[in-house]
Amino acid sequence: MDKYNILYLTENMDNYSGASYQKDVINSLSNKFEVNLYGPGYENYVDDENLDVVLEKTKKDIKAIIFGHSFLSDSINTRTLQNFGNYSLSQINIPKIGILNKEYVNLEKKLNFFKENKFDLCLTHHHLAHEYKDRTGVKFLFWPFATSSKFLCKESNKMVDVGFSGTLQNQFHKHSDLRSKVMKVFFHTLFNVPIRKKGEFKNINIVWNSKPNNLFSKVVNKFIRYYKHLNDEDYKRLLKESKIFINTLSPADLISPRYFECMASKTLILCEKSKLYKKIFPDGTYIEFSDEKSLIDIIRHYLDDDMARNEITLNAQKFVEKNHFWEHRIELLKHEIDSLIS
């Protein structure tokens, strides 16, 4: 089926400084659809318009509405679940597709929203899609995160031995403290601040960019700047220049975009043992560790054995290129919407 018009409800993500997956999805949609973007930050947005007025205003034959990642609130203390608009959906007679974001925040409210408004399809990055379907009666698809070609790295000029960047532990949601434990393997620390690299790792180039997660660390960071917010270019450069990157599961055991981004960058993923990875990745595309001792031994082995490391990262890159670009996710979405409107 040829391209057709869809309405995509989202905040304008052009200046969003967080994870890039929301922007990647918006950009990839245009390969398969005529995308009409609507929401705060777009010049045609009006705060109190009804959705039927929005549809009329497009002057297009809109075939489906997608409620994007930013439509429902990911704030714990939110008073209104919808981040914008106060839309009544009962009179909308074209397919409604929802994207469930951050499944560890307001999950019950979000699921009830999709159920009460009789959504035709919902996409989730969480592996429990079948449970969400059973709880709502709405069709849920497991739609894992992905990556884009901008992370592809063909050369092998990698100067960073071990890299990490991000939050040590989410303070507001159930989340393992494994990242903090790993940091303490490499560094002498004080209140989760990496003060000095331990002597046994003096010959290993470690870039550790952990976000301050308590008052003390935030104050210390003002003076010694052990953490720097990475823009998109800095982040891509760090992944592409790293031989090994530390990855662990996000809250609710989500497998984050970074796994896919590392694979595209030919960077070896070192992650904690979990059966969840096999739901997405084949053997031979990542390396697991079980404890601190095995972590150190594995790092030393794969830094010493370039051939073994390169074999894994090449397999991983080929696998991601074939299966896990955002274009692949949009292809699946297009197939589902085609079925809904045919």
PDB file of N, CA and C in Angstrom, residues 66-136:
ATOM      1  N   ILE A  66      -1.661   8.334  15.584  1.00  0.00           N
ATOM      2  CA  ILE A  66      -0.686   7.715  16.483  1.00  0.00           C
ATOM      3  C   ILE A  66      -0.431   8.667  17.644  1.00  0.00           C
ATOM      4  N   PHE A  67      -0.609   8.165  18.836  1.00  0.00           N
ATOM      5  CA  PHE A  67      -0.349   8.937  20.054  1.00  0.00           C
ATOM      6  C   PHE A  67       1.082   8.611  20.478  1.00  0.00           C
ATOM      7  N   GLY A  68       1.998   9.574  20.234  1.00  0.00           N
ATOM      8  CA  GLY A  68       3.421   9.317  20.361  1.00  0.00           C
ATOM      9  C   GLY A  68       3.918   9.157  21.789  1.00  0.00           C
ATOM     10  N   HIS A  69       5.227   8.919  21.921  1.00  0.00           N
ATOM     11  CA  HIS A  69       5.852   8.669  23.218  1.00  0.00           C
ATOM     12  C   HIS A  69       5.520   9.744  24.251  1.00  0.00           C
ATOM     13  N   SER A  70       5.433  10.996  23.811  1.00  0.00           N
ATOM     14  CA  SER A  70       5.302  12.106  24.759  1.00  0.00           C
ATOM     15  C   SER A  70       3.855  12.486  25.055  1.00  0.00           C
ATOM     16  N   PHE A  71       2.893  11.742  24.518  1.00  0.00           N
ATOM     17  CA  PHE A  71       1.508  12.154  24.711  1.00  0.00           C
ATOM     18  C   PHE A  71       1.040  11.957  26.150  1.00  0.00           C
ATOM     19  N   LEU A  72       1.371  10.829  26.740  1.00  0.00           N
ATOM     20  CA  LEU A  72       0.982  10.553  28.122  1.00  0.00           C
ATOM     21  C   LEU A  72       2.142  10.881  29.063  1.00  0.00           C
ATOM     22  N   SER A  73       1.809  11.342  30.259  1.00  0.00           N
ATOM     23  CA  SER A  73       2.803  11.859  31.182  1.00  0.00           C
ATOM     24  C   SER A  73       3.659  10.751  31.805  1.00  0.00           C
ATOM     25  N   ASP A  74       4.953  11.012  31.901  1.00  0.00           N
ATOM     26  CA  ASP A  74       5.885  10.128  32.599  1.00  0.00           C
ATOM     27  C   ASP A  74       6.303  10.709  33.940  1.00  0.00           C
ATOM     28  N   SER A  75       5.519  11.668  34.428  1.00  0.00           N
ATOM     29  CA  SER A  75       5.777  12.271  35.735  1.00  0.00           C
ATOM     30  C   SER A  75       4.988  11.534  36.813  1.00  0.00           C
ATOM     31  N   ILE A  76       5.647  11.218  37.921  1.00  0.00           N
ATOM     32  CA  ILE A  76       4.996  10.461  38.994  1.00  0.00           C
ATOM     33  C   ILE A  76       3.827  11.235  39.583  1.00  0.00           C
ATOM     34  N   ASN A  77       4.005  12.525  39.769  1.00  0.00           N
ATOM     35  CA  ASN A  77       3.011  13.344  40.479  1.00  0.00           C
ATOM     36  C   ASN A  77       2.076  14.095  39.543  1.00  0.00           C
ATOM     37  N   THR A  78       1.913  13.596  38.348  1.00  0.00           N
ATOM     38  CA  THR A  78       1.077  14.311  37.388  1.00  0.00           C
ATOM     39  C   THR A  78      -0.384  14.352  37.829  1.00  0.00           C
ATOM     40  N   ARG A  79      -1.040  15.473  37.567  1.00  0.00           N
ATOM     41  CA  ARG A  79      -2.462  15.607  37.856  1.00  0.00           C
ATOM     42  C   ARG A  79      -3.299  15.187  36.660  1.00  0.00           C
ATOM     43  N   THR A  80      -2.762  15.392  35.480  1.00  0.00           N
ATOM     44  CA  THR A  80      -3.468  14.999  34.263  1.00  0.00           C
ATOM     45  C   THR A  80      -2.567  14.059  33.467  1.00  0.00           C
ATOM     46  N   LEU A  81      -3.130  12.968  33.019  1.00  0.00           N
ATOM     47  CA  LEU A  81      -2.324  11.968  32.327  1.00  0.00           C
ATOM     48  C   LEU A  81      -1.896  12.449  30.954  1.00  0.00           C
ATOM     49  N   GLN A  82      -2.766  13.173  30.265  1.00  0.00           N
ATOM     50  CA  GLN A  82      -2.400  13.688  28.951  1.00  0.00           C
ATOM     51  C   GLN A  82      -1.468  14.883  29.116  1.00  0.00           C
ATOM     52  N   ASN A  83      -0.323  14.830  28.480  1.00  0.00           N
ATOM     53  CA  ASN A  83       0.627  15.939  28.564  1.00  0.00           C
ATOM     54  C   ASN A  83       0.107  17.186  27.869  1.00  0.00           C
ATOM     55  N   PHE A  84      -0.744  17.002  26.912  1.00  0.00           N
ATOM     56  CA  PHE A  84      -1.326  18.156  26.218  1.00  0.00           C
ATOM     57  C   PHE A  84      -2.687  17.760  25.677  1.00  0.00           C
ATOM     58  N   GLY A  85      -3.513  18.772  25.442  1.00  0.00           N
ATOM     59  CA  GLY A  85      -4.866  18.529  24.973  1.00  0.00           C
ATOM     60  C   GLY A  85      -5.714  17.888  26.053  1.00  0.00           C
ATOM     61  N   ASN A  86      -6.999  17.858  25.822  1.00  0.00           N
ATOM     62  CA  ASN A  86      -7.924  17.152  26.709  1.00  0.00           C
ATOM     63  C   ASN A  86      -8.960  16.493  25.813  1.00  0.00           C
ATOM     64  N   TYR A  87      -8.430  15.602  24.990  1.00  0.00           N
ATOM     65  CA  TYR A  87      -9.209  15.121  23.870  1.00  0.00           C
ATOM     66  C   TYR A  87     -10.233  14.070  24.264  1.00  0.00           C
ATOM     67  N   SER A  88     -11.420  14.223  23.698  1.00  0.00           N
ATOM     68  CA  SER A  88     -12.443  13.185  23.796  1.00  0.00           C
ATOM     69  C   SER A  88     -12.293  12.294  22.567  1.00  0.00           C
ATOM     70  N   LEU A  89     -12.082  11.009  22.793  1.00  0.00           N
ATOM     71  CA  LEU A  89     -11.780  10.111  21.685  1.00  0.00           C
ATOM     72  C   LEU A  89     -12.970   9.259  21.266  1.00  0.00           C
ATOM     73  N   SER A  90     -14.081   9.402  21.960  1.00  0.00           N
ATOM     74  CA  SER A  90     -15.221   8.516  21.712  1.00  0.00           C
ATOM     75  C   SER A  90     -15.810   8.684  20.312  1.00  0.00           C
ATOM     76  N   GLN A  91     -15.667   9.876  19.739  1.00  0.00           N
ATOM     77  CA  GLN A  91     -16.262  10.136  18.436  1.00  0.00           C
ATOM     78  C   GLN A  91     -15.286   9.916  17.288  1.00  0.00           C
ATOM     79  N   ILE A  92     -14.063   9.509  17.611  1.00  0.00           N
ATOM     80  CA  ILE A  92     -13.054   9.308  16.572  1.00  0.00           C
ATOM     81  C   ILE A  92     -13.238   7.923  15.964  1.00  0.00           C
ATOM     82  N   ASN A  93     -13.488   7.873  14.670  1.00  0.00           N
ATOM     83  CA  ASN A  93     -13.814   6.593  14.032  1.00  0.00           C
ATOM     84  C   ASN A  93     -12.732   6.118  13.071  1.00  0.00           C
ATOM     85  N   ILE A  94     -11.506   6.599  13.256  1.00  0.00           N
ATOM     86  CA  ILE A  94     -10.370   6.065  12.512  1.00  0.00           C
ATOM     87  C   ILE A  94      -9.441   5.387  13.515  1.00  0.00           C
ATOM     88  N   PRO A  95      -8.586   4.466  13.068  1.00  0.00           N
ATOM     89  CA  PRO A  95      -7.749   3.700  14.001  1.00  0.00           C
ATOM     90  C   PRO A  95      -6.902   4.592  14.911  1.00  0.00           C
ATOM     91  N   LYS A  96      -6.886   4.196  16.170  1.00  0.00           N
ATOM     92  CA  LYS A  96      -6.086   4.892  17.186  1.00  0.00           C
ATOM     93  C   LYS A  96      -4.977   3.948  17.635  1.00  0.00           C
ATOM     94  N   ILE A  97      -3.727   4.429  17.511  1.00  0.00           N
ATOM     95  CA  ILE A  97      -2.561   3.625  17.882  1.00  0.00           C
ATOM     96  C   ILE A  97      -1.795   4.367  18.973  1.00  0.00           C
ATOM     97  N   GLY A  98      -1.498   3.686  20.053  1.00  0.00           N
ATOM     98  CA  GLY A  98      -0.765   4.302  21.157  1.00  0.00           C
ATOM     99  C   GLY A  98       0.627   3.721  21.296  1.00  0.00           C
ATOM    100  N   ILE A  99       1.586   4.574  21.670  1.00  0.00           N
ATOM    101  CA  ILE A  99       2.935   4.106  22.003  1.00  0.00           C
ATOM    102  C   ILE A  99       3.106   4.251  23.507  1.00  0.00           C
ATOM    103  N   LEU A 100       3.310   3.147  24.188  1.00  0.00           N
ATOM    104  CA  LEU A 100       3.484   3.141  25.634  1.00  0.00           C
ATOM    105  C   LEU A 100       4.943   3.424  25.952  1.00  0.00           C
ATOM    106  N   ASN A 101       5.193   4.514  26.660  1.00  0.00           N
ATOM    107  CA  ASN A 101       6.560   4.930  26.991  1.00  0.00           C
ATOM    108  C   ASN A 101       6.806   4.779  28.489  1.00  0.00           C
ATOM    109  N   LYS A 102       8.017   4.451  28.851  1.00  0.00           N
ATOM    110  CA  LYS A 102       8.424   4.319  30.256  1.00  0.00           C
ATOM    111  C   LYS A 102       7.375   3.532  31.049  1.00  0.00           C
ATOM    112  N   GLU A 103       7.369   2.248  30.801  1.00  0.00           N
ATOM    113  CA  GLU A 103       6.367   1.369  31.376  1.00  0.00           C
ATOM    114  C   GLU A 103       6.446   1.278  32.900  1.00  0.00           C
ATOM    115  N   TYR A 104       7.457   1.843  33.478  1.00  0.00           N
ATOM    116  CA  TYR A 104       7.606   1.828  34.933  1.00  0.00           C
ATOM    117  C   TYR A 104       7.006   3.063  35.603  1.00  0.00           C
ATOM    118  N   VAL A 105       6.370   3.947  34.836  1.00  0.00           N
ATOM    119  CA  VAL A 105       5.741   5.148  35.393  1.00  0.00           C
ATOM    120  C   VAL A 105       4.273   5.189  34.978  1.00  0.00           C
ATOM    121  N   ASN A 106       3.371   5.326  35.955  1.00  0.00           N
ATOM    122  CA  ASN A 106       1.926   5.483  35.679  1.00  0.00           C
ATOM    123  C   ASN A 106       1.372   4.360  34.808  1.00  0.00           C
ATOM    124  N   LEU A 107       1.887   3.157  34.977  1.00  0.00           N
ATOM    125  CA  LEU A 107       1.494   2.074  34.078  1.00  0.00           C
ATOM    126  C   LEU A 107      -0.004   1.808  34.120  1.00  0.00           C
ATOM    127  N   GLU A 108      -0.581   1.690  35.314  1.00  0.00           N
ATOM    128  CA  GLU A 108      -2.007   1.393  35.405  1.00  0.00           C
ATOM    129  C   GLU A 108      -2.854   2.470  34.746  1.00  0.00           C
ATOM    130  N   LYS A 109      -2.497   3.725  34.978  1.00  0.00           N
ATOM    131  CA  LYS A 109      -3.242   4.836  34.385  1.00  0.00           C
ATOM    132  C   LYS A 109      -3.142   4.795  32.858  1.00  0.00           C
ATOM    133  N   LYS A 110      -1.956   4.511  32.366  1.00  0.00           N
ATOM    134  CA  LYS A 110      -1.762   4.467  30.916  1.00  0.00           C
ATOM    135  C   LYS A 110      -2.549   3.322  30.293  1.00  0.00           C
ATOM    136  N   LEU A 111      -2.487   2.150  30.918  1.00  0.00           N
ATOM    137  CA  LEU A 111      -3.234   1.013  30.390  1.00  0.00           C
ATOM    138  C   LEU A 111      -4.738   1.284  30.412  1.00  0.00           C
ATOM    139  N   ASN A 112      -5.215   1.913  31.484  1.00  0.00           N
ATOM    140  CA  ASN A 112      -6.645   2.256  31.568  1.00  0.00           C
ATOM    141  C   ASN A 112      -7.038   3.254  30.485  1.00  0.00           C
ATOM    142  N   PHE A 113      -6.141   4.187  30.180  1.00  0.00           N
ATOM    143  CA  PHE A 113      -6.415   5.167  29.124  1.00  0.00           C
ATOM    144  C   PHE A 113      -6.629   4.449  27.789  1.00  0.00           C
ATOM    145  N   PHE A 114      -5.759   3.520  27.475  1.00  0.00           N
ATOM    146  CA  PHE A 114      -5.889   2.795  26.207  1.00  0.00           C
ATOM    147  C   PHE A 114      -7.140   1.919  26.197  1.00  0.00           C
ATOM    148  N   LYS A 115      -7.455   1.329  27.342  1.00  0.00           N
ATOM    149  CA  LYS A 115      -8.633   0.459  27.441  1.00  0.00           C
ATOM    150  C   LYS A 115      -9.921   1.268  27.328  1.00  0.00           C
ATOM    151  N   GLU A 116     -10.039   2.314  28.120  1.00  0.00           N
ATOM    152  CA  GLU A 116     -11.273   3.094  28.160  1.00  0.00           C
ATOM    153  C   GLU A 116     -11.549   3.792  26.830  1.00  0.00           C
ATOM    154  N   ASN A 117     -10.499   4.143  26.111  1.00  0.00           N
ATOM    155  CA  ASN A 117     -10.680   4.844  24.842  1.00  0.00           C
ATOM    156  C   ASN A 117     -10.653   3.912  23.638  1.00  0.00           C
ATOM    157  N   LYS A 118     -10.695   2.603  23.933  1.00  0.00           N
ATOM    158  CA  LYS A 118     -10.849   1.592  22.886  1.00  0.00           C
ATOM    159  C   LYS A 118      -9.825   1.748  21.750  1.00  0.00           C
ATOM    160  N   PHE A 119      -8.565   1.754  22.140  1.00  0.00           N
ATOM    161  CA  PHE A 119      -7.502   1.848  21.137  1.00  0.00           C
ATOM    162  C   PHE A 119      -7.489   0.578  20.285  1.00  0.00           C
ATOM    163  N   ASP A 120      -7.107   0.743  19.021  1.00  0.00           N
ATOM    164  CA  ASP A 120      -7.054  -0.386  18.099  1.00  0.00           C
ATOM    165  C   ASP A 120      -5.739  -1.152  18.216  1.00  0.00           C
ATOM    166  N   LEU A 121      -4.690  -0.462  18.616  1.00  0.00           N
ATOM    167  CA  LEU A 121      -3.368  -1.077  18.692  1.00  0.00           C
ATOM    168  C   LEU A 121      -2.488  -0.256  19.615  1.00  0.00           C
ATOM    169  N   CYS A 122      -1.653  -0.940  20.400  1.00  0.00           N
ATOM    170  CA  CYS A 122      -0.651  -0.252  21.217  1.00  0.00           C
ATOM    171  C   CYS A 122       0.699  -0.934  21.032  1.00  0.00           C
ATOM    172  N   LEU A 123       1.742  -0.115  21.062  1.00  0.00           N
ATOM    173  CA  LEU A 123       3.117  -0.594  20.930  1.00  0.00           C
ATOM    174  C   LEU A 123       3.827  -0.380  22.258  1.00  0.00           C
ATOM    175  N   THR A 124       4.570  -1.392  22.692  1.00  0.00           N
ATOM    176  CA  THR A 124       5.328  -1.257  23.930  1.00  0.00           C
ATOM    177  C   THR A 124       6.749  -1.754  23.723  1.00  0.00           C
ATOM    178  N   HIS A 125       7.703  -1.080  24.376  1.00  0.00           N
ATOM    179  CA  HIS A 125       9.105  -1.502  24.327  1.00  0.00           C
ATOM    180  C   HIS A 125       9.384  -2.567  25.382  1.00  0.00           C
ATOM    181  N   HIS A 126       8.363  -2.951  26.119  1.00  0.00           N
ATOM    182  CA  HIS A 126       8.529  -3.921  27.197  1.00  0.00           C
ATOM    183  C   HIS A 126       8.118  -5.317  26.725  1.00  0.00           C
ATOM    184  N   HIS A 127       8.825  -6.326  27.238  1.00  0.00           N
ATOM    185  CA  HIS A 127       8.582  -7.704  26.811  1.00  0.00           C
ATOM    186  C   HIS A 127       7.259  -8.276  27.328  1.00  0.00           C
ATOM    187  N   LEU A 128       6.574  -7.572  28.230  1.00  0.00           N
ATOM    188  CA  LEU A 128       5.320  -8.078  28.785  1.00  0.00           C
ATOM    189  C   LEU A 128       4.097  -7.621  27.990  1.00  0.00           C
ATOM    190  N   ALA A 129       4.252  -7.459  26.698  1.00  0.00           N
ATOM    191  CA  ALA A 129       3.148  -7.003  25.852  1.00  0.00           C
ATOM    192  C   ALA A 129       1.929  -7.905  25.990  1.00  0.00           C
ATOM    193  N   HIS A 130       2.145  -9.211  26.111  1.00  0.00           N
ATOM    194  CA  HIS A 130       1.013 -10.135  26.218  1.00  0.00           C
ATOM    195  C   HIS A 130       0.207  -9.902  27.489  1.00  0.00           C
ATOM    196  N   GLU A 131       0.895  -9.521  28.585  1.00  0.00           N
ATOM    197  CA  GLU A 131       0.187  -9.216  29.833  1.00  0.00           C
ATOM    198  C   GLU A 131      -0.644  -7.952  29.694  1.00  0.00           C
ATOM    199  N   TYR A 132      -0.110  -6.962  29.022  1.00  0.00           N
ATOM    200  CA  TYR A 132      -0.849  -5.720  28.831  1.00  0.00           C
ATOM    201  C   TYR A 132      -2.101  -5.976  27.984  1.00  0.00           C
ATOM    202  N   LYS A 133      -1.975  -6.854  27.003  1.00  0.00           N
ATOM    203  CA  LYS A 133      -3.133  -7.213  26.182  1.00  0.00           C
ATOM    204  C   LYS A 133      -4.209  -7.883  27.036  1.00  0.00           C
ATOM    205  N   ASP A 134      -3.793  -8.808  27.901  1.00  0.00           N
ATOM    206  CA  ASP A 134      -4.751  -9.514  28.756  1.00  0.00           C
ATOM    207  C   ASP A 134      -5.445  -8.560  29.723  1.00  0.00           C
ATOM    208  N   ARG A 135      -4.738  -7.535  30.193  1.00  0.00           N
ATOM    209  CA  ARG A 135      -5.292  -6.614  31.177  1.00  0.00           C
ATOM    210  C   ARG A 135      -6.207  -5.564  30.565  1.00  0.00           C
ATOM    211  N   THR A 136      -6.069  -5.317  29.278  1.00  0.00           N
ATOM    212  CA  THR A 136      -6.827  -4.231  28.658  1.00  0.00           C
ATOM    213  C   THR A 136      -7.806  -4.690  27.575  1.00  0.00           C
TER     214      THR A 136
END
